[in-house]
Short mmCIF file of C-alpha atoms and ligand atoms in Angstrom, two decimals:
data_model
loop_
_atom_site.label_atom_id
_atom_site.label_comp_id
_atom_site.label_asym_id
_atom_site.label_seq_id
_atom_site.Cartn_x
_atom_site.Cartn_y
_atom_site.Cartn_z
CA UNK A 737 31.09 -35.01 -62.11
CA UNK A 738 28.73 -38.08 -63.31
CA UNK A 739 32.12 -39.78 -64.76
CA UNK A 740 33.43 -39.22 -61.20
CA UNK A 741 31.00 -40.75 -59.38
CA UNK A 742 30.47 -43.71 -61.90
CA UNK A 743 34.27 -44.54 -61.09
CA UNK A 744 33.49 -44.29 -57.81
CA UNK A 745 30.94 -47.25 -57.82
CA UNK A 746 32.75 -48.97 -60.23
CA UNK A 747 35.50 -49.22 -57.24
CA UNK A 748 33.11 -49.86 -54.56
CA UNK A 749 31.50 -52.48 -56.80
CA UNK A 750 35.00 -54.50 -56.68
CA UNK A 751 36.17 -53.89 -53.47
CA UNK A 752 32.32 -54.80 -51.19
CA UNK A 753 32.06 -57.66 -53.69
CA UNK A 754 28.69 -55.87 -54.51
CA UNK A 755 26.10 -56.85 -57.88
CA UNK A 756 23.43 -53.63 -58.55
CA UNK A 757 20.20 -55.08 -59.75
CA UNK A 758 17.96 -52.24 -61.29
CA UNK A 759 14.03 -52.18 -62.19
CA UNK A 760 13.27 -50.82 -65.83
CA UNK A 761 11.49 -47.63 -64.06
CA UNK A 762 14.51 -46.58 -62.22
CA UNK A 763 16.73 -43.66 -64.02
CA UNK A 764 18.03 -44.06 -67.19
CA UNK A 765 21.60 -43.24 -65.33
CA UNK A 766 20.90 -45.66 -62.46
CA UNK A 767 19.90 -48.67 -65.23
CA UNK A 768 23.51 -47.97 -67.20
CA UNK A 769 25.82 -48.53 -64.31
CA UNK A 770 23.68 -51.60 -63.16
CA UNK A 771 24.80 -54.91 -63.24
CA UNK A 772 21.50 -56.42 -64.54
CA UNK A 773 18.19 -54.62 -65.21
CA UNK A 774 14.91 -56.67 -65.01
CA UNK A 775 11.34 -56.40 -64.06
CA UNK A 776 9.85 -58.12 -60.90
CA UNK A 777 10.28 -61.28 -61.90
CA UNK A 778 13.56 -61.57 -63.65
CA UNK A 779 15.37 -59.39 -60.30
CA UNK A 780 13.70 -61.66 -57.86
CA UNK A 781 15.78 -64.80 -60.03
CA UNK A 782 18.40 -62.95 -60.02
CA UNK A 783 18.65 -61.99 -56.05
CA UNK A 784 18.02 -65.99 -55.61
CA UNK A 785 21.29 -66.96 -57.91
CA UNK A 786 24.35 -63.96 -57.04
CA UNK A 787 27.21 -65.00 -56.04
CA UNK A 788 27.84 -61.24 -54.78
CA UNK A 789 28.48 -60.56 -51.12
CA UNK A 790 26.26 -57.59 -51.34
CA UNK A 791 23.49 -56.74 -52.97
CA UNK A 792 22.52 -52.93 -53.58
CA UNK A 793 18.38 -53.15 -54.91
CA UNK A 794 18.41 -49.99 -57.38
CA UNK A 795 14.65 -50.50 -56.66
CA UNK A 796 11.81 -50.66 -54.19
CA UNK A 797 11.65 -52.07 -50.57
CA UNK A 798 9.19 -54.86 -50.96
CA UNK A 799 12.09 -56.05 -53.93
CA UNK A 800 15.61 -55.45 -51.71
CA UNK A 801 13.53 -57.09 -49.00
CA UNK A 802 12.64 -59.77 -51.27
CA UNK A 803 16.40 -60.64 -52.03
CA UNK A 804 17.02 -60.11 -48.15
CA UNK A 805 14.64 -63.18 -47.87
CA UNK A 806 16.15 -65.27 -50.33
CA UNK A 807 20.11 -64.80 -49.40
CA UNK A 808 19.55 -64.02 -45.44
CA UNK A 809 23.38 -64.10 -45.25
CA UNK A 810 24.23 -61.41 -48.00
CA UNK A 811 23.94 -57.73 -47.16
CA UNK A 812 21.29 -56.12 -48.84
CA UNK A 813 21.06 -52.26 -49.49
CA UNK A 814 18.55 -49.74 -50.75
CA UNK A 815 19.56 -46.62 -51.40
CA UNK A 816 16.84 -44.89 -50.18
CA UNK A 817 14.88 -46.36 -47.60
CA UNK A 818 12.04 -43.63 -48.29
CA UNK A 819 11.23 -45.83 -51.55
CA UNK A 820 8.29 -47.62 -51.14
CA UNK A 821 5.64 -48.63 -53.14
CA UNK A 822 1.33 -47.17 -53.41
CA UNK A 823 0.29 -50.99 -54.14
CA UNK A 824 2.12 -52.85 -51.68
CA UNK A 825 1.02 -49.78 -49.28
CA UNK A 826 -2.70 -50.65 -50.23
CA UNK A 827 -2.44 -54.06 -48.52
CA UNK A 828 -1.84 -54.18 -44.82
CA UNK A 829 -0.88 -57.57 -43.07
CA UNK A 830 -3.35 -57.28 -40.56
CA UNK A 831 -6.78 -55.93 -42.52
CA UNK A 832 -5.19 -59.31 -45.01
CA UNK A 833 -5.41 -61.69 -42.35
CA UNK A 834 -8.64 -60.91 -41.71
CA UNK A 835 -9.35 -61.35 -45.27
CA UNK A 836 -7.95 -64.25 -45.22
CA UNK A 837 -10.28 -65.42 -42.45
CA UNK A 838 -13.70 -64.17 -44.45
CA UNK A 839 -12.21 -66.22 -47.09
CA UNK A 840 -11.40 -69.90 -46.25
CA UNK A 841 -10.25 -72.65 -48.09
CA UNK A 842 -9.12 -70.33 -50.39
CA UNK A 843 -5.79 -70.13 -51.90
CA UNK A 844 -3.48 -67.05 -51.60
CA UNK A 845 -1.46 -65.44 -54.52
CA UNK A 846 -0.01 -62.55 -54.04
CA UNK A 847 1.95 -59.99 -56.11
CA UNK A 848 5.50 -59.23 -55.24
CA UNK A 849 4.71 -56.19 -54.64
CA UNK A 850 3.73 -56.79 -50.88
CA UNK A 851 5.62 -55.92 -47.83
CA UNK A 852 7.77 -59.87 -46.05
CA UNK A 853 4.56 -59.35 -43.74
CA UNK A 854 1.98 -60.02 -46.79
CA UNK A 855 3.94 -62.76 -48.38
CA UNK A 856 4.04 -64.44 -44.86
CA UNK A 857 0.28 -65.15 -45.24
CA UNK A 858 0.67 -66.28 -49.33
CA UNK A 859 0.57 -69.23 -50.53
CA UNK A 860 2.10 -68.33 -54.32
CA UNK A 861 3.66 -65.23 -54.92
CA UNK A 862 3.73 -63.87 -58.41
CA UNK A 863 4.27 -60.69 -60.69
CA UNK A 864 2.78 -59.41 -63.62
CA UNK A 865 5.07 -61.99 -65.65
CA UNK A 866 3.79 -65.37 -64.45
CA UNK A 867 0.76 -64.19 -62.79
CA UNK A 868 -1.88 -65.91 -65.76
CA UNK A 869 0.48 -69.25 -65.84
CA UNK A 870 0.56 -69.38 -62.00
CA UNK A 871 -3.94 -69.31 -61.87
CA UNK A 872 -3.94 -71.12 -64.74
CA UNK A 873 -1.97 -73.92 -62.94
CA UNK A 874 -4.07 -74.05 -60.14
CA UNK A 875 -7.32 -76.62 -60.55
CA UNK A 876 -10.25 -75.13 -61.75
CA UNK A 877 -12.17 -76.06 -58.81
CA UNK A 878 -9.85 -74.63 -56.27
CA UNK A 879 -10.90 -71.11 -54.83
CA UNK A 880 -8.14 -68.13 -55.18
CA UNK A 881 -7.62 -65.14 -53.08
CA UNK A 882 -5.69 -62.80 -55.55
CA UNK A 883 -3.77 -59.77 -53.94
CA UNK A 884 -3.09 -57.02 -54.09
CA UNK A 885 -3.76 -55.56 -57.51
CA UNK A 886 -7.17 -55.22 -58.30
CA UNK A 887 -6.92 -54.55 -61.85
CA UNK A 888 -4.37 -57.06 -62.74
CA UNK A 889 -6.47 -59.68 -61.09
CA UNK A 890 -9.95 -58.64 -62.67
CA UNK A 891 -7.59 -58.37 -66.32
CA UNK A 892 -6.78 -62.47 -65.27
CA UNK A 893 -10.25 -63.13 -64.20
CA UNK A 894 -11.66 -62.01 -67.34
CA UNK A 895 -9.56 -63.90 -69.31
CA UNK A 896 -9.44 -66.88 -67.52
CA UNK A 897 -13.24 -66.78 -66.40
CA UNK A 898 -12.51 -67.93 -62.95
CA UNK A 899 -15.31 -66.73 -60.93
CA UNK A 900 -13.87 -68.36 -57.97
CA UNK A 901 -11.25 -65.77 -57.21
CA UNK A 902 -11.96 -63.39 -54.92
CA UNK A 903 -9.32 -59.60 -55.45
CA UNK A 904 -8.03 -57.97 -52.75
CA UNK A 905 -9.23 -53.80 -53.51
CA UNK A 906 -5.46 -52.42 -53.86
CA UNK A 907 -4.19 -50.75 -56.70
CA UNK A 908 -1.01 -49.06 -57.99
CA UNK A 909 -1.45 -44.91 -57.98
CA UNK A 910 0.73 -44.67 -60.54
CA UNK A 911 -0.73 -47.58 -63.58
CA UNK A 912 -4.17 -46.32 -62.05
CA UNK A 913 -3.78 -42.39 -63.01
CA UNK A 914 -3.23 -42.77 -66.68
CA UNK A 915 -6.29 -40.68 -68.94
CA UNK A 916 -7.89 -42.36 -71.61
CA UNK A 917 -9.10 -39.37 -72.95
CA UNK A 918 -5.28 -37.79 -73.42
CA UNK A 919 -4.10 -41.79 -74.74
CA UNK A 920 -7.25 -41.07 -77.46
CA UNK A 921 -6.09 -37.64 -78.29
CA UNK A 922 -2.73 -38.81 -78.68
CA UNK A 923 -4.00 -41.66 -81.28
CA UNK A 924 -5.80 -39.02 -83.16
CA UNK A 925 -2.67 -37.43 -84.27
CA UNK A 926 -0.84 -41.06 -84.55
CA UNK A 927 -3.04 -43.13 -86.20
CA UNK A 928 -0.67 -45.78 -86.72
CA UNK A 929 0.48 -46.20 -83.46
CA UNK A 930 0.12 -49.23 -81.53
CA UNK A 931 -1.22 -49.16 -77.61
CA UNK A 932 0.54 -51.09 -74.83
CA UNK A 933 -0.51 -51.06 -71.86
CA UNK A 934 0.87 -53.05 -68.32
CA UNK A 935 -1.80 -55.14 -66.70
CA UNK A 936 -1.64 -53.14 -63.69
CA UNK A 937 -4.05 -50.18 -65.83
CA UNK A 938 -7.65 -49.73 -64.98
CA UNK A 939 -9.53 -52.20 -67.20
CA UNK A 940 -11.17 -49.42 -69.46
CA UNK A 941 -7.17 -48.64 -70.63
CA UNK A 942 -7.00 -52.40 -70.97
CA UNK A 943 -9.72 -52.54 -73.54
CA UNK A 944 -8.03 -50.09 -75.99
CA UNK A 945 -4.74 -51.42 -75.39
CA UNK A 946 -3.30 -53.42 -79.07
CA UNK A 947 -0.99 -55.32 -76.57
CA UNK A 948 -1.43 -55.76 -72.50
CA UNK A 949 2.13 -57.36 -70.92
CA UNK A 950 4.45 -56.83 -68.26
CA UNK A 951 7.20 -54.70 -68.15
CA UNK A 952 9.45 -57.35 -69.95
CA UNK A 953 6.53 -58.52 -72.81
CA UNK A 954 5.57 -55.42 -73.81
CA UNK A 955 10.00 -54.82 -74.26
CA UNK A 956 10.31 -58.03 -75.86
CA UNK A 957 6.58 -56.89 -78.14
CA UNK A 958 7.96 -54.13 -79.03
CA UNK A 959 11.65 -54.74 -80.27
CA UNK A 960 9.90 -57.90 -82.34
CA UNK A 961 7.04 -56.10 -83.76
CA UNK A 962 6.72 -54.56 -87.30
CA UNK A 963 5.32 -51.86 -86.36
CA UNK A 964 7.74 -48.70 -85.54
CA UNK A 965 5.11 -46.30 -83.33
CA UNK A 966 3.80 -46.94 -79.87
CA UNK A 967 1.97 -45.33 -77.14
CA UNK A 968 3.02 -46.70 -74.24
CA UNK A 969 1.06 -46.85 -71.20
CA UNK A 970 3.49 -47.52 -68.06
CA UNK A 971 5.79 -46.14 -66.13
CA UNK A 972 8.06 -43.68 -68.18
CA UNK A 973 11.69 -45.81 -67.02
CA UNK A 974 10.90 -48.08 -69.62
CA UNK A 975 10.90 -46.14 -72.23
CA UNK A 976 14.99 -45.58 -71.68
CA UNK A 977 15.62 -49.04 -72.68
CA UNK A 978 12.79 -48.80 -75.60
CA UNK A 979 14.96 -46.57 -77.25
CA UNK A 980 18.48 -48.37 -76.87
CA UNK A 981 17.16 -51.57 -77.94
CA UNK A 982 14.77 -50.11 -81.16
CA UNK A 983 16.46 -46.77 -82.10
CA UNK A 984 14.85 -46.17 -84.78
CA UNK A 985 11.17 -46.66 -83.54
CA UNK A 986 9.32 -43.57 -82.02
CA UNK A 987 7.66 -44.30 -78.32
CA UNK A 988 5.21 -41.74 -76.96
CA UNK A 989 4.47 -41.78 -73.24
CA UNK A 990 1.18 -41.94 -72.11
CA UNK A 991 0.27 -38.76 -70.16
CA UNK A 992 -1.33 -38.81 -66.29
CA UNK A 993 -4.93 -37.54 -65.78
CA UNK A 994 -3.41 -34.83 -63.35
CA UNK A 995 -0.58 -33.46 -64.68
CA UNK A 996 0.86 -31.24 -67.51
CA UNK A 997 4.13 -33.57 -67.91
CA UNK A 998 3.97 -35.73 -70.98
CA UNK A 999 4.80 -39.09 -68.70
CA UNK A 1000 4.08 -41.14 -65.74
CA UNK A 1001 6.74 -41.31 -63.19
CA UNK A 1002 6.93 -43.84 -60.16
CA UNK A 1003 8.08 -41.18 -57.65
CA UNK A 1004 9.32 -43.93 -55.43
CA UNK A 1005 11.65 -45.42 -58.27
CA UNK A 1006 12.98 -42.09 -59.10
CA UNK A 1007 14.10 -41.71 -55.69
CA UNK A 1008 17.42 -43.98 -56.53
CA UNK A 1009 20.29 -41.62 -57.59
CA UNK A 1010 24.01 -41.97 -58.17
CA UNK A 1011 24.76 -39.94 -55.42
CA UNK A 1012 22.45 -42.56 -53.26
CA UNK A 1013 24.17 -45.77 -54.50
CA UNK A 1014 27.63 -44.34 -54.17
CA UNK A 1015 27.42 -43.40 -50.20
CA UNK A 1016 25.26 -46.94 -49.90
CA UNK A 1017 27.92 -49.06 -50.91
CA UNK A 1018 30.46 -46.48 -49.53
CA UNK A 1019 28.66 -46.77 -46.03
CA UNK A 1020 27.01 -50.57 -46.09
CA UNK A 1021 23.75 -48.72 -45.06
CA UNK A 1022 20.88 -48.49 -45.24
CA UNK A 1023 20.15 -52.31 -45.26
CA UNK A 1024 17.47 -53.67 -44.91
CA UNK A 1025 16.63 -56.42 -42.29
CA UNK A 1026 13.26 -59.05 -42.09
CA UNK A 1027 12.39 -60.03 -38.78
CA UNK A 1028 13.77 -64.08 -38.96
CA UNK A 1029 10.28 -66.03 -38.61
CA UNK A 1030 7.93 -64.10 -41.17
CA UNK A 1031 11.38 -64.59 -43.46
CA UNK A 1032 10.68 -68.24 -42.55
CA UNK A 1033 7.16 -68.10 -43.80
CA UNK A 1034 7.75 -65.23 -46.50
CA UNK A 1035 10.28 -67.41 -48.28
CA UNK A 1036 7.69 -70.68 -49.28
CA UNK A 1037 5.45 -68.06 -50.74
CA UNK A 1038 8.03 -66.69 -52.90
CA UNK A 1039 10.55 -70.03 -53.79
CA UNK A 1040 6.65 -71.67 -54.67
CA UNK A 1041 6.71 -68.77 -57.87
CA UNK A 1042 10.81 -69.12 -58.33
CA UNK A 1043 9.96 -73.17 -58.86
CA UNK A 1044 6.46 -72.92 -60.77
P1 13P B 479 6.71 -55.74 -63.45
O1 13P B 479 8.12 -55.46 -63.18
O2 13P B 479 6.31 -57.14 -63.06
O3 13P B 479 6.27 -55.41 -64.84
O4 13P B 479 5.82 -54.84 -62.45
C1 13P B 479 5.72 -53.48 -62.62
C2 13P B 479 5.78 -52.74 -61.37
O5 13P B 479 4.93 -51.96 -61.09
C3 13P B 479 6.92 -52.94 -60.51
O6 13P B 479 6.77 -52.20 -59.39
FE1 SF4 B 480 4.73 -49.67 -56.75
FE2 SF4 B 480 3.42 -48.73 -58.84
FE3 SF4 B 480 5.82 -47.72 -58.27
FE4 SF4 B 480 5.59 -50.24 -59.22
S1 SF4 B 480 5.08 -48.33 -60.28
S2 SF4 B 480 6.84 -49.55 -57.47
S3 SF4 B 480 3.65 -50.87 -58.29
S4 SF4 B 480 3.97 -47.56 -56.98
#
């Protein structure tokens, strides 16, 4: 049934012309028939440089809707239009203009993960990749508005001791749940593992964490470290291609405060299927569309990170 519906991608693929770009925290299933898996920053570059007609975002909205930006002509699809995203949720265009307002002279950067509407009003986009290079770029004297992740910004702050950067209070529900008490326990019984964490983690998981990176450092970390045990503290897709790239090292997931699964699952990620890519490219829909003039302004915000 799965080798039947693989094909049938496979076909559609050719025949729409279409590229799949997949985030590490989609389904192990969904990353294998992708054309290229990334994090934030590496599908963003790669939505700016296809050649493909199409573009089906095995993803999140605010990331199809990012390549929508960037190649206006091409059609872009997500397979399920229900999957959003808790952190760029936690940001609202309007309640950010006013911010904005309390907060002049400031300069904006904001995460990707913001609706077209958010990045309209930014100055510098980045993700969790570039995020320190991009502040660290910016004079010293030169006030920042950082947005919308709270605890990536404060993890920035404190290393870069900028006390002129102001954080918008959002926060991802799913980096924000883990339980340092369960990460402890598990440490107890594996001494020897090493903790890595994603910036996006309250800053208490931070301060325990052997490593702190974004999806793509703590992969690269962890296939060039010495070490062969981890705990890792992020969303559970990554530890698919963990595995394939480092067979022989052992990766424990970090449990969720509320739950009695072992792992921490982006619900909105999981929402891509097979089934959902197949009738996408079989039916051109659902695509997704920015209104033409916050494009306009959406696009210097995020070409500004493609270029830094
Ligand atoms: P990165 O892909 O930048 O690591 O961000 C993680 C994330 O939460 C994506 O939604
Ligand atoms: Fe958004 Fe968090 Fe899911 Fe990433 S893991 S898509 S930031 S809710």
């Amino acid at each position: 049934m799965t080798k039947n519906i693989i094909k049938e991608i496979n076909t559609l693929k050719k025949e729409r012309n279409a590229v799949i770009l997949a985030h590490y925290y989609t389904r192990p299933e969904v990353q294998d028939i992708a054309d290229f898996v990334g994090d934030s920053l590496a599908l963003a570059q790669q939505a700016a440089q296809t050649n493909a007609d199409v573009i089906l975002f095995a993803g999140v909205h605010f990331m199809a809707e990012t390549a929508k930006i960037l190649s206006p002509e091409k059609i872009v699809l997500i397979p399920d239009p229900e999957a959003g995203c808790s952190l760029a949720d936690s940001c609202s265009a309007k309640e950010f203009k006013e911010f904005k307002r309390l907060h002049p002279n400031h300069l904006v950067i904001s995460y990707v993960n913001t609706s077209a509407d958010v990045k309209a009003l930014t100055d510098i986009c980045c993700t969790s990749s570039n995020a320190l290079r991009i502040v660290e770029n910016i004079p010293v004297e030169q006030p920042i508005i950082f947005a919308p992740d709270r605890n990536l910004g404060g993890y920035i702050k404190s290393i870069t001791g900028r006390e002129n950067m102001v954080l918008w209070d959002g926060a991802c529900s799913v980096h924000e749940e883990f339980s340092i008490e369960k990460i402890l326990e598990l440490k107890k019984v594996h001494p020897a593992a090493k903790i890595v964490a994603h910036p996006e983690c309250r800053a208490y998981i931070l301060e325990i964490a052997d490593f702190i990176g974004s999806t793509a450092a703590i992969l690269e970390y962890c296939k060039d470290s010495l070490d062969d045990e981890f705990i890792v503290v992020t969303e559970s897709g990554i530890l698919h291609k963990l595995r394939l790239q480092s067979p022989l090292k052992s990766f424990i997931p970090a449990p969720p405060l509320d739950s009695t699964c072992g792992c921490n699952d982006c619900a909105y990620m999981k929402l891509v299927t097979l089934d959902k890519i197949r009738n996408s490219l079989l039916t051109l829909s659902p695509q997704v569309h920015v209104d033409s003039q916050i494009a306009k302004d959406a696009i210097r915000s995020i070409e500004a990170m493609l270029k830094s």
